[in-house]
Every structure is written in structure tokens, then in C-alpha cells.
Coordinates of C-alpha atoms and ligand atoms in Angstrom, one line a residue:
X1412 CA -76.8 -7.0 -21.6
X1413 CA -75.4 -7.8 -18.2
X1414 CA -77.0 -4.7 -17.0
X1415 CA -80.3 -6.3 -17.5
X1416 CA -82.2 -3.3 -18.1
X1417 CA -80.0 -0.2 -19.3
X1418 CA -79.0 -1.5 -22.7
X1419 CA -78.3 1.4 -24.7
X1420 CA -76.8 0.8 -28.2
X1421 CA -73.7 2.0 -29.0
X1422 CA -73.0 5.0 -31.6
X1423 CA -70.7 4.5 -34.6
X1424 CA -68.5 7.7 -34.8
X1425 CA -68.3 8.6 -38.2
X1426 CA -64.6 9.5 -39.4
X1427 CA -61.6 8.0 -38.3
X1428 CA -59.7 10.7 -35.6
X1429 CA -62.0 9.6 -33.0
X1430 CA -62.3 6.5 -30.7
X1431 CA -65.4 3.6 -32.0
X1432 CA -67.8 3.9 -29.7
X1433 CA -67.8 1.1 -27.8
X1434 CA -70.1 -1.6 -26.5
X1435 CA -71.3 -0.1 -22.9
X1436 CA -69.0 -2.0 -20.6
X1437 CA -66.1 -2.5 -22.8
X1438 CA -64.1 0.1 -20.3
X1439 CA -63.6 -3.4 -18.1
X1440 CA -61.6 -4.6 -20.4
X1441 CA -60.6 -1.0 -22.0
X1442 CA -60.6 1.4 -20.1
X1443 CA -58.2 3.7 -22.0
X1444 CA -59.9 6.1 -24.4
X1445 CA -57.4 8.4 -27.0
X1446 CA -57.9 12.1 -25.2
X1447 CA -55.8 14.8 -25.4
X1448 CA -52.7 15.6 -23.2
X1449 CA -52.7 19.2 -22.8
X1450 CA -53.2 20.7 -19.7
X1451 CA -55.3 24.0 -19.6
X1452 CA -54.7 26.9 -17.4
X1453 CA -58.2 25.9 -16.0
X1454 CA -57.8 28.2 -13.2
X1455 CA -57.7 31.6 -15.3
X1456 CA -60.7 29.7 -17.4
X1457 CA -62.4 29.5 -14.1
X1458 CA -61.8 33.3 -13.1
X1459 CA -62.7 33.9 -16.5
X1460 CA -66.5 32.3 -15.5
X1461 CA -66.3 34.5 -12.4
X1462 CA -69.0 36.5 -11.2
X1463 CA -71.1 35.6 -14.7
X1464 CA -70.8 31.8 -13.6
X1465 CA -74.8 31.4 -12.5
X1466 CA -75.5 33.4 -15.7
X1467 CA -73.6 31.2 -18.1
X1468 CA -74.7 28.1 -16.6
X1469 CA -78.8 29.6 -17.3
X1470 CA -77.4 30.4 -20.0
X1471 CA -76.0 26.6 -20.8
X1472 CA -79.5 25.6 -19.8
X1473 CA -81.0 27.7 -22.2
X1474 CA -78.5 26.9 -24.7
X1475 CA -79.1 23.2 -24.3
X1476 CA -83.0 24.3 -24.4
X1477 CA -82.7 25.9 -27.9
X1478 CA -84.8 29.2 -27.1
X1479 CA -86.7 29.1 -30.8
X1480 CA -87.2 32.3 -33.1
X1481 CA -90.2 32.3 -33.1
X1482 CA -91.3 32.0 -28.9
X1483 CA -88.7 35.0 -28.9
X1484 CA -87.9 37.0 -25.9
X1485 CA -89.4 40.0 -26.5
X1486 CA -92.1 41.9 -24.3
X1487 CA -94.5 39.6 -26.7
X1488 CA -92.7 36.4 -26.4
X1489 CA -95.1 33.1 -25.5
X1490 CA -95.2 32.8 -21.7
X1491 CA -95.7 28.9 -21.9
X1492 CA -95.9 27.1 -19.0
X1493 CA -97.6 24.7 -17.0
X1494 CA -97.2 25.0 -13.9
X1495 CA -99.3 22.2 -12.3
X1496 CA -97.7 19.7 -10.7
X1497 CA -99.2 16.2 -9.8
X1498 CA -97.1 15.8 -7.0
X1499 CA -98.5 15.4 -3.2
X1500 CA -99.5 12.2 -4.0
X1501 CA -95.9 10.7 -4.0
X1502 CA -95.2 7.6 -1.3
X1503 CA -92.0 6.9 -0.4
X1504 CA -88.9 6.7 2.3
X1505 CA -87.7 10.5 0.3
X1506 CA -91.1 11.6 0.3
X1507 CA -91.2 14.6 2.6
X1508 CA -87.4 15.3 3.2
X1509 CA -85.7 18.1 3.0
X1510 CA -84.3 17.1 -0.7
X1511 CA -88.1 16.6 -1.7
X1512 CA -88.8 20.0 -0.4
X1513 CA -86.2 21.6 -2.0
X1514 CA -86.8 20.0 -5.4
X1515 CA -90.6 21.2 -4.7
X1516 CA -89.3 24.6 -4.7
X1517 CA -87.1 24.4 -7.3
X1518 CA -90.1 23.2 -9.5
X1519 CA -92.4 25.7 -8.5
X1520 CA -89.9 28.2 -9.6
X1521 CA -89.2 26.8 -12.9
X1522 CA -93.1 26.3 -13.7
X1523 CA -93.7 30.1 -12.6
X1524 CA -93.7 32.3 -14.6
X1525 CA -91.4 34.6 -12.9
X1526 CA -88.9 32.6 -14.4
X1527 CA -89.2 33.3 -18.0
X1528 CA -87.5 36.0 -17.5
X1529 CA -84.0 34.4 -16.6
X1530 CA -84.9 31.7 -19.5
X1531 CA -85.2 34.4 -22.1
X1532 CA -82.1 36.6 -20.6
X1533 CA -79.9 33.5 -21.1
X1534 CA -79.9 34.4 -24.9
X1535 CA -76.4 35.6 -24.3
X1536 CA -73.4 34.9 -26.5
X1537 CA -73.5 31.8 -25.5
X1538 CA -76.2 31.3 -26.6
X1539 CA -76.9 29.1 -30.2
X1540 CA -79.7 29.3 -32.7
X1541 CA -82.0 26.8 -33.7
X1542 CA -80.5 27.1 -37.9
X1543 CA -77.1 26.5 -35.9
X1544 CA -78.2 23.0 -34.6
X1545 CA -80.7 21.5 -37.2
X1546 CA -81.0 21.7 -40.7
X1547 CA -84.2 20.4 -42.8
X1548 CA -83.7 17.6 -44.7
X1549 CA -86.6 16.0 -47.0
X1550 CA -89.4 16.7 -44.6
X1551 CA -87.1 16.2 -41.9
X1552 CA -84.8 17.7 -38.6
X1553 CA -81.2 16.8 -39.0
X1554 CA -79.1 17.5 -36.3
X1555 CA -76.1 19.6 -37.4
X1556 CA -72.9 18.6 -35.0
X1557 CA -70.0 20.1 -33.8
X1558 CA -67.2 18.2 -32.8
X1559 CA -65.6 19.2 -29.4
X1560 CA -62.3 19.8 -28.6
X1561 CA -61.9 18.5 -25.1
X1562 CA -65.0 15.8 -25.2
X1563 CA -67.6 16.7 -22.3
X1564 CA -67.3 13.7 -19.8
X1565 CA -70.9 13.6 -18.2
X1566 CA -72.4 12.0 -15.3
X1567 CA -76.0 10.8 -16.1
X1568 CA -78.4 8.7 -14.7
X1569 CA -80.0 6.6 -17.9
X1570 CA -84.1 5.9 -17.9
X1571 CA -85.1 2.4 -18.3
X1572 CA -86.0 2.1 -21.7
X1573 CA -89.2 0.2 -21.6
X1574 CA -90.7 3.3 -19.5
X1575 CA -88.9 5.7 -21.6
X1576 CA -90.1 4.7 -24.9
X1577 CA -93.6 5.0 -23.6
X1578 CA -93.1 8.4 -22.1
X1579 CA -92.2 9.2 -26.0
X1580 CA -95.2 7.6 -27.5
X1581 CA -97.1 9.8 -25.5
X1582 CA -95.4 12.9 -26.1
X1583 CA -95.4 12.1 -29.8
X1584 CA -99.0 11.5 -29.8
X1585 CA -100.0 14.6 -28.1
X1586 CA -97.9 16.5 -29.9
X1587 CA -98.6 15.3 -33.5
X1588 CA -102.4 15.8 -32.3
X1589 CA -101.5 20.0 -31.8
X1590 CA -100.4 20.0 -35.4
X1591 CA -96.7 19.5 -34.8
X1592 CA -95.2 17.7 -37.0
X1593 CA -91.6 16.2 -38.2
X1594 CA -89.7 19.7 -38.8
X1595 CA -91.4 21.5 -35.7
X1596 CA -89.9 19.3 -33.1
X1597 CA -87.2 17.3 -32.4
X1598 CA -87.5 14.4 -30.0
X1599 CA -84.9 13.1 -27.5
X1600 CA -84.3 9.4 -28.6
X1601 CA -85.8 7.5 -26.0
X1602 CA -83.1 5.0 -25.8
X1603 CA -81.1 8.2 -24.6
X1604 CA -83.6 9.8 -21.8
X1605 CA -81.1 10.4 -18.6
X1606 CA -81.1 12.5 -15.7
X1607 CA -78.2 14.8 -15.6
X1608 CA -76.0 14.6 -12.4
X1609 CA -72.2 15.8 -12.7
X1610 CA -70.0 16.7 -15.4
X1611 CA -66.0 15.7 -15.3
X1612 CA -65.9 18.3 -18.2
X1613 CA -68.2 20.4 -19.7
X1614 CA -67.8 23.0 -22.5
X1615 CA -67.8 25.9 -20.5
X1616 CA -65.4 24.7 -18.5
X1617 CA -63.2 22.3 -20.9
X1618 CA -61.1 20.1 -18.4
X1619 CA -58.7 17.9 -20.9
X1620 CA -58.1 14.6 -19.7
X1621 CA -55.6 11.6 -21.3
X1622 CA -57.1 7.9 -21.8
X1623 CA -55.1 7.6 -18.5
X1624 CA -57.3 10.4 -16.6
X1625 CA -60.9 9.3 -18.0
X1626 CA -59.8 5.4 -16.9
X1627 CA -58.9 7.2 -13.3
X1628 CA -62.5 9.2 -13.4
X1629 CA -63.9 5.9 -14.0
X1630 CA -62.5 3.8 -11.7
X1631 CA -63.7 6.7 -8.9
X1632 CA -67.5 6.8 -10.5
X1633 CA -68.0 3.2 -9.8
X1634 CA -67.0 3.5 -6.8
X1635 CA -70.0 5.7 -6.4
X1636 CA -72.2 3.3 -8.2
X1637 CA -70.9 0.6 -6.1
X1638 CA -72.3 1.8 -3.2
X1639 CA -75.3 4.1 -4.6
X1640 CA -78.8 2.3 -4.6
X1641 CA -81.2 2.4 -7.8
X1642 CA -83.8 5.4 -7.5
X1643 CA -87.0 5.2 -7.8
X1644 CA -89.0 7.9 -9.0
X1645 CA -92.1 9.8 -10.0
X1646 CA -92.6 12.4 -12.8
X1647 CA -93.5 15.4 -10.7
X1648 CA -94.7 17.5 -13.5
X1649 CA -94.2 18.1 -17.1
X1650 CA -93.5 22.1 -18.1
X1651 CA -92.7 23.8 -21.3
X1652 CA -90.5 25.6 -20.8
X1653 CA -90.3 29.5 -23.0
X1654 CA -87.7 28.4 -24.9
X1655 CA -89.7 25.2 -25.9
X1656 CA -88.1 22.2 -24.1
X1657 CA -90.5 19.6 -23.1
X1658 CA -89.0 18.8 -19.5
X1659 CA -89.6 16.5 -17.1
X1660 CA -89.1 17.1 -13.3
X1661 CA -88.8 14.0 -10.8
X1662 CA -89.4 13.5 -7.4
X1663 CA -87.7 10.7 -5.8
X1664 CA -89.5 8.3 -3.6
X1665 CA -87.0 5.8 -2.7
X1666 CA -83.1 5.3 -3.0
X1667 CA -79.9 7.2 -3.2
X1668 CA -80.9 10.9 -2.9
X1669 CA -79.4 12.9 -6.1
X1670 CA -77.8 15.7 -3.6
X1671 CA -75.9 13.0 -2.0
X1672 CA -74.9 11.2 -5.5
X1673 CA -73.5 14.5 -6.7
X1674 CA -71.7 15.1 -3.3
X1675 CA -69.8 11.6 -3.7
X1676 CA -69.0 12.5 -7.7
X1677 CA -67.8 15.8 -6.5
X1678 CA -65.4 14.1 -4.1
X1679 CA -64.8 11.5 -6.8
X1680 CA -64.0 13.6 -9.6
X1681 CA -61.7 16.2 -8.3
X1682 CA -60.4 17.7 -11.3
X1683 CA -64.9 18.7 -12.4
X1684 CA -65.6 22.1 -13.0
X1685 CA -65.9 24.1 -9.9
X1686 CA -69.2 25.2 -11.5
X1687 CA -71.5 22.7 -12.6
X1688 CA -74.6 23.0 -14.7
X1689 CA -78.1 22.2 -12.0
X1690 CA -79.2 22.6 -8.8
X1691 CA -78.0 19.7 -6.6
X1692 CA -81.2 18.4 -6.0
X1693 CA -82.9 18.8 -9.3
X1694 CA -83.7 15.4 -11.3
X1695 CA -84.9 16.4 -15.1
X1696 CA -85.2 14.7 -18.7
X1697 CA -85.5 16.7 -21.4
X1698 CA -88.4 15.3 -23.6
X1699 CA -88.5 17.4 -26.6
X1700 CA -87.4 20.5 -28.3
X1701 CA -90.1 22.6 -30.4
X1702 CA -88.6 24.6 -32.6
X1703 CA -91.6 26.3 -34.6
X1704 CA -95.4 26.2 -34.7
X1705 CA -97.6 23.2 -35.3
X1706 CA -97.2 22.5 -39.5
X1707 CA -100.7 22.5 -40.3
X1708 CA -103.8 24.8 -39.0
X1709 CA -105.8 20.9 -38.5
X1710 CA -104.1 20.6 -34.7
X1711 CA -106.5 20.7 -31.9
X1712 CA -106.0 24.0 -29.5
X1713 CA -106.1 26.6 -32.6
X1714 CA -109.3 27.4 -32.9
X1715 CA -108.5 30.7 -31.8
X1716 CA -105.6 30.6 -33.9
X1717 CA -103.2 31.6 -30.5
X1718 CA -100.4 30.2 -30.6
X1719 CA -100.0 30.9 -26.9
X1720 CA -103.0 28.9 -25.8
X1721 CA -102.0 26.0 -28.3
X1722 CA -98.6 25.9 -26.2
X1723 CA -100.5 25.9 -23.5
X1724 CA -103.0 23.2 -23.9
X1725 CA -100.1 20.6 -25.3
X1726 CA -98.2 21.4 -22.0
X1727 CA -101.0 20.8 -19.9
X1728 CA -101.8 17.4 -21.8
X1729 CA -98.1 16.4 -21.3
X1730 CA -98.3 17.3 -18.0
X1731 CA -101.6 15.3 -16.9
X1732 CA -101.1 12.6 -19.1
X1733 CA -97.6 11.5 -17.9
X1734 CA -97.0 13.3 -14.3
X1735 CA -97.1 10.3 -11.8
X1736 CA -94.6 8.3 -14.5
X1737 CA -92.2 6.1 -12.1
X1738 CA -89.4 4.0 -13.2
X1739 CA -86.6 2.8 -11.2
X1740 CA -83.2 4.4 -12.7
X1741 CA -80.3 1.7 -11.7
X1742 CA -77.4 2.6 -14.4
X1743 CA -75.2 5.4 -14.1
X1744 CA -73.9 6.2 -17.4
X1745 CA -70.6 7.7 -17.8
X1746 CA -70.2 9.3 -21.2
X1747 CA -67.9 10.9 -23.4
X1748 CA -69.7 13.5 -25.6
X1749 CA -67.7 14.7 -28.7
X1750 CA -70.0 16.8 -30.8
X1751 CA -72.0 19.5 -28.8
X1752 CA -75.1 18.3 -27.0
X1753 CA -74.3 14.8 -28.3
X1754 CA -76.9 13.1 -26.3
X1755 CA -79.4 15.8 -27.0
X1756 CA -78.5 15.7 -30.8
X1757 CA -77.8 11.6 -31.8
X1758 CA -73.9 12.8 -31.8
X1759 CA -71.3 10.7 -31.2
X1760 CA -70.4 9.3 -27.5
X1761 CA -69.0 6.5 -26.1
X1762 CA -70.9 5.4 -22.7
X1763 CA -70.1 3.1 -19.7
X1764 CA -72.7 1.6 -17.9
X1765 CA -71.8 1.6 -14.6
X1766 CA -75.0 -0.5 -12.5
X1767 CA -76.1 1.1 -9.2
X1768 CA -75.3 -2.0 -6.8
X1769 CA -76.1 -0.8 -3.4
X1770 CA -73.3 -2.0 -1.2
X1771 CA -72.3 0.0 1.6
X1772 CA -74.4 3.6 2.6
X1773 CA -72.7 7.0 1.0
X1774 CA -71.6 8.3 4.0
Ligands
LIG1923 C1 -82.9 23.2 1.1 O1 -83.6 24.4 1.4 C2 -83.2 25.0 2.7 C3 -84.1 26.2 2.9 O2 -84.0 27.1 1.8 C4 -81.7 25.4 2.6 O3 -81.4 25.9 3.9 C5 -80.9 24.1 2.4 O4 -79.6 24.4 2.3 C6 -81.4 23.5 1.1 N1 -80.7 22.2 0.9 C7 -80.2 21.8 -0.2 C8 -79.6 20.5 -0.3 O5 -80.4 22.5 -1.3
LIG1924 C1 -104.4 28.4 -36.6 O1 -105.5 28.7 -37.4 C2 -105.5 29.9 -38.1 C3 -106.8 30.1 -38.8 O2 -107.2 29.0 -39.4 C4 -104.3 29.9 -39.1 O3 -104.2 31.1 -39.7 C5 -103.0 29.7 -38.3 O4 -101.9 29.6 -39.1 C6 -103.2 28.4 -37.5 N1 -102.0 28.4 -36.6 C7 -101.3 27.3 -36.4 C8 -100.2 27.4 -35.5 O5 -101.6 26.2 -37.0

């Protein structure tokens, strides 16, 4: 891989009204990709997000984050969080900045509890089931897709592999040793572990674009990753989040600040949603989904039979056992989605790998 280090493997798309996926840097040599033609009224769409616009982008979040049955939302919903963070002992260029502040706060507000509140309120119409996304299939999750009409184009920075696929082995373990098992959770595939940063499209905010357009939004991301330098960074904390995403928040320690990466995309890729999905600072991989208690009474952590405090003993093991995790991220993937949550779900996307080379400074 001439990347080096962010091989990711291709996915087949299954049918025949869609483009192959195609082998990561393909886009020099093909940078034309079928899309559709028509042009949406995007700006009655946008007034359309109006006021609601922070709500529906929560509510994104949460939709992404799969808020399970079971954790609820009620008055008697699981609180489950861990809110410690192993950060303060970060070293780095970024350590201490403003950005690194911010994120700090940002983290401290989505390990609070306080938040649960906006997590669970984001069960809005948006807002999808669990039996929407997975079915069970002999002893195991299968991901139910659904195939988009305008593909979402996302931005993403892509994990290393080799730290990403132990960052799974760990979450695996400790969550198989709380009695979770196959059905209860599903598990981002490791090869697939990114950072989100910008979105060209997204499906709140469908922005069509011909094989024309996406070679054009291309063309203006590397120039971003031309001049962008790798980032190296530290696992800041592991929560759980109340709807039952196993996230990961970064700090950066050296590098292109994130802020300033999605400031150049921004300017890159004028035709992106006015609104996009995260704070401009925040850095986050999503590790795993639960979607129902452990399978067995034999996990550690139930000997009171609490499902609260079993929550809350995994997150705290994530949490200590993989906060201060570094890795240097030094691709920029630029990917087509065309089922719902396709990276989230195994769907089917065509990536580019676009290295970081560090030329010039952002300015
Ligand atoms: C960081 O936080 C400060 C204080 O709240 C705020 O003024 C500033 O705009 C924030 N910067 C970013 C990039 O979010
Ligand atoms: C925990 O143990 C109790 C008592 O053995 C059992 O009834 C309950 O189903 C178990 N809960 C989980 C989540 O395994």
C-alpha cells in the first residue's frame, strides 16, 4: 500500500446499480464516481433544519449512537458514564492550547452526567431503533442497511490499524468478561476506526453531487492533506455513553490541530452542509455499540444483579485500560457512504486515501 500504514480493504458493493468499490487510491487514476445529477433546493432544506439544526445534529449523534431499549430514556433510564479522564499527563507542542482546553471542556461535558439528558432527548423522529439496524442471525448481529439516495461524502481521519486492532482486543476482552456476548454488542471493525472531521454531504443535509463534483471535492481535500501534518494523539478518556456507544475522546499532542483541518475543508468544500455534525474541536472513535444486557448472569460486575453498576464497572475498565492510547493518524480518508451509517455498519463505501504530507503551514 503506498500509504504505508492506512491500508484499508476495499468493500465489494453487492448489486450492480452502484459503483465497485475501489482500491483506496484508484481516484488517481479514476477519479469519476456515477452520482446523481439533480440539484436540490438545498437552501429551503437548510431553512427546513432552521432553528432545530443543534437538536437534529444531537439527535444525528444519538442516532448514529443507537440509544438501546432497554438503557431507555425514562426517569429510570441507566445513567452510565465514566467520567474520568486520564488526561493531564499529555506532552506535546498542542498540549495546553486553547484547542486542548476546549476539547477538555467538551469532554467534561460529555462524561457528566448533565448530559444525559440531551443524549436521551435526541430520541426524536429522527431518531432509529436498534430492530431497525440489526437483525439476529444464528447467534449473531447482522447489520440491516439502507441504501442512500444522495451517498454521504465524509471527511475522516482513519486509525492506524495496528493500534486499532489492539484498542479492539481490549474492548472485546473486557467486554466479553461483563457477560456480553455476540448479540449484545456490535463492534466497529477495527480496520474502519476513524475520527470524524467534515462531511461534503450528510443525510440530514443531502447535497447531490455528479462523478464531476465528488472528483472536484477531491482534488480540493488533498489539497488540505497536502499541506496538513499527521496528528499524533492520546486517548483522553473512554465514556459510555446512555445510549451505549463505547466512545473514545482524543487529545492531540502534536500536529495539524482538528479546528484548523475542518476550517480548510470548510473552505475546500463549499457546497458542505452549512451545519455539520461535531464540535470543531472534538476528535472521537466510536468503539462499540451495546445494544442489550450481558447474555449470561456468569459476567463479573453482577453480583448485585444492577445492571447500572455492571455498565459502570465495564466503562471504567475501558477507560483505565486504554485512556493514554496514542497513535499517529496520517491518512485522511475521503469516503463515499451508500447505505446509512456505512462505516458504522460494514455497508458499502468507496474510500480514498488521501496521506497527510505536511508541506506548507495551513494558514
Ligand atoms: C474555546 O473556548 C473559548 C472560551 O469558551 C471560546 O471563546 C473559543 O471560541 C473557543 N474556541 C474554539 C475553537 O472552540
Ligand atoms: C445478574 O444476576 C442476577 C442474579 O443471578 C440475574 O437474575 C440477572 O439476570 C443477571 N443480570 C445480568 C445482566 O446478567
Amino acid at each position: 500500500m503506498p500509504t504505508g500504514q492506512g491500508d484499508v480493504p476495499p468493500r465489494h458493493v453487492k448489486g450492480n446499480h452502484r459503483p465497485p468499490a475501489m482500491s483506496p487510491l484508484a481516484f488517481l487514476t479514476n477519479p469519476a464516481t456515477p452520482g446523481r445529477k439533480t440539484e436540490r433546493h438545498r437552501k429551503a432544506r437548510l431553512a427546513a433544519l432552521g432553528a432545530g439544526a443543534l437538536l437534529a445534529i444531537y439527535a444525528l449523534l444519538l442516532q448514529f449512537d443507537m440509544a438501546p431499549a432497554w438503557l431507555g430514556g425514562g426517569a429510570n433510564s441507566v445513567s452510565a458514564v465514566a467520567p474520568r479522564s486520564c488526561g493531564g499527563h499529555h506532552q506535546g507542542p498542542a498540549v495546553g492550547s486553547e484547542y486542548f482546553h476546549n476539547r477538555t471542556v467538551l469532554y467534561d461535558s460529555l462524561s457528566g452526567p448533565q448530559e444525559y439528558s440531551f443524549l436521551s432527548s435526541g430520541k426524536t423522529s429522527q431518531s432509529l431503533k436498534v430492530s431497525d439496524l440489526f437483525e439476529e442471525k444464528d447467534g449473531k448481529l447482522v447489520p440491516i442497511l439502507k441504501e442512500q439516495k444522495v451517498a454521504v461524502r465524509a471527511n475522516v481521519l482513519h486509525v492506524d490499524r495496528k493500534e486499532a486492532h489492539q484498542m479492539y482486543q481490549t474492548v472485546k476482552r473486557i467486554l466479553s468478561r461483563y457477560g456480553f456476548g455476540d448479540t449484545a454488542v456490535w463492534y466497529q471493525d477495527p480496520d474502519m476506526y476513524h475520527m470524524s472531521l467534515w462531511h461534503a454531504s450528510h443525510h440530514l443535509d443531502p447535497v447531490p453531487a455528479s462523478p464531476r463534483e465528488v472528483g472536484l471535492e477531491i482534488v480540493g481535500v488533498t489539497q488540505v492533506t497536502h499541506k496538513a501534518c499527521p496528528l499524533r494523539v492520546s486517548l483522553d478518556r473512554v465514556v459510555l455513553t446512555s445510549t451505549g456507544v463505547v466512545l473514545g475522546l482524543w487529545q492531540l499532542l502534536s500536529g495539524t490541530e482538528p479546528f484548523d483541518l475542518r476550517q480548510q475543508l470548510r473552505k475546500n468544500l463549499p457546497r458542505s452542509p452549512e451545519t455539520q455534525l461535531y464540535d470543531p474541536v472534538m476528535l472521537h472513535t466510536s468503539f462499540a455499540r451495546i445494544l442489550k444486557g450481558p447474555d449470561s448472569r456468569k459476567g463479573v460486575g453482577n453480583e448485585s444483579g444492577n445492571m447500572a453498576s455492571v455498565l459502570r464497572e465495564a466503562a471504567e475498565e475501558l477507560d483505565k485500560e486504554l485512556c493514554g492510547t496514542q497513535t499517529t493518524l496520517s491518512t485522511l480518508l475521503y469516503v463515499e457512504e451508500w447505505d446509512l451509517l456505512a462505516l458504522a455498519l460494514d455497508g458499502r463505501i468507496t474510500p480514498r486515501l488521501l496521506p497527510l504530507r505536511c508541506g506548507e503551514p495551513i494558514t
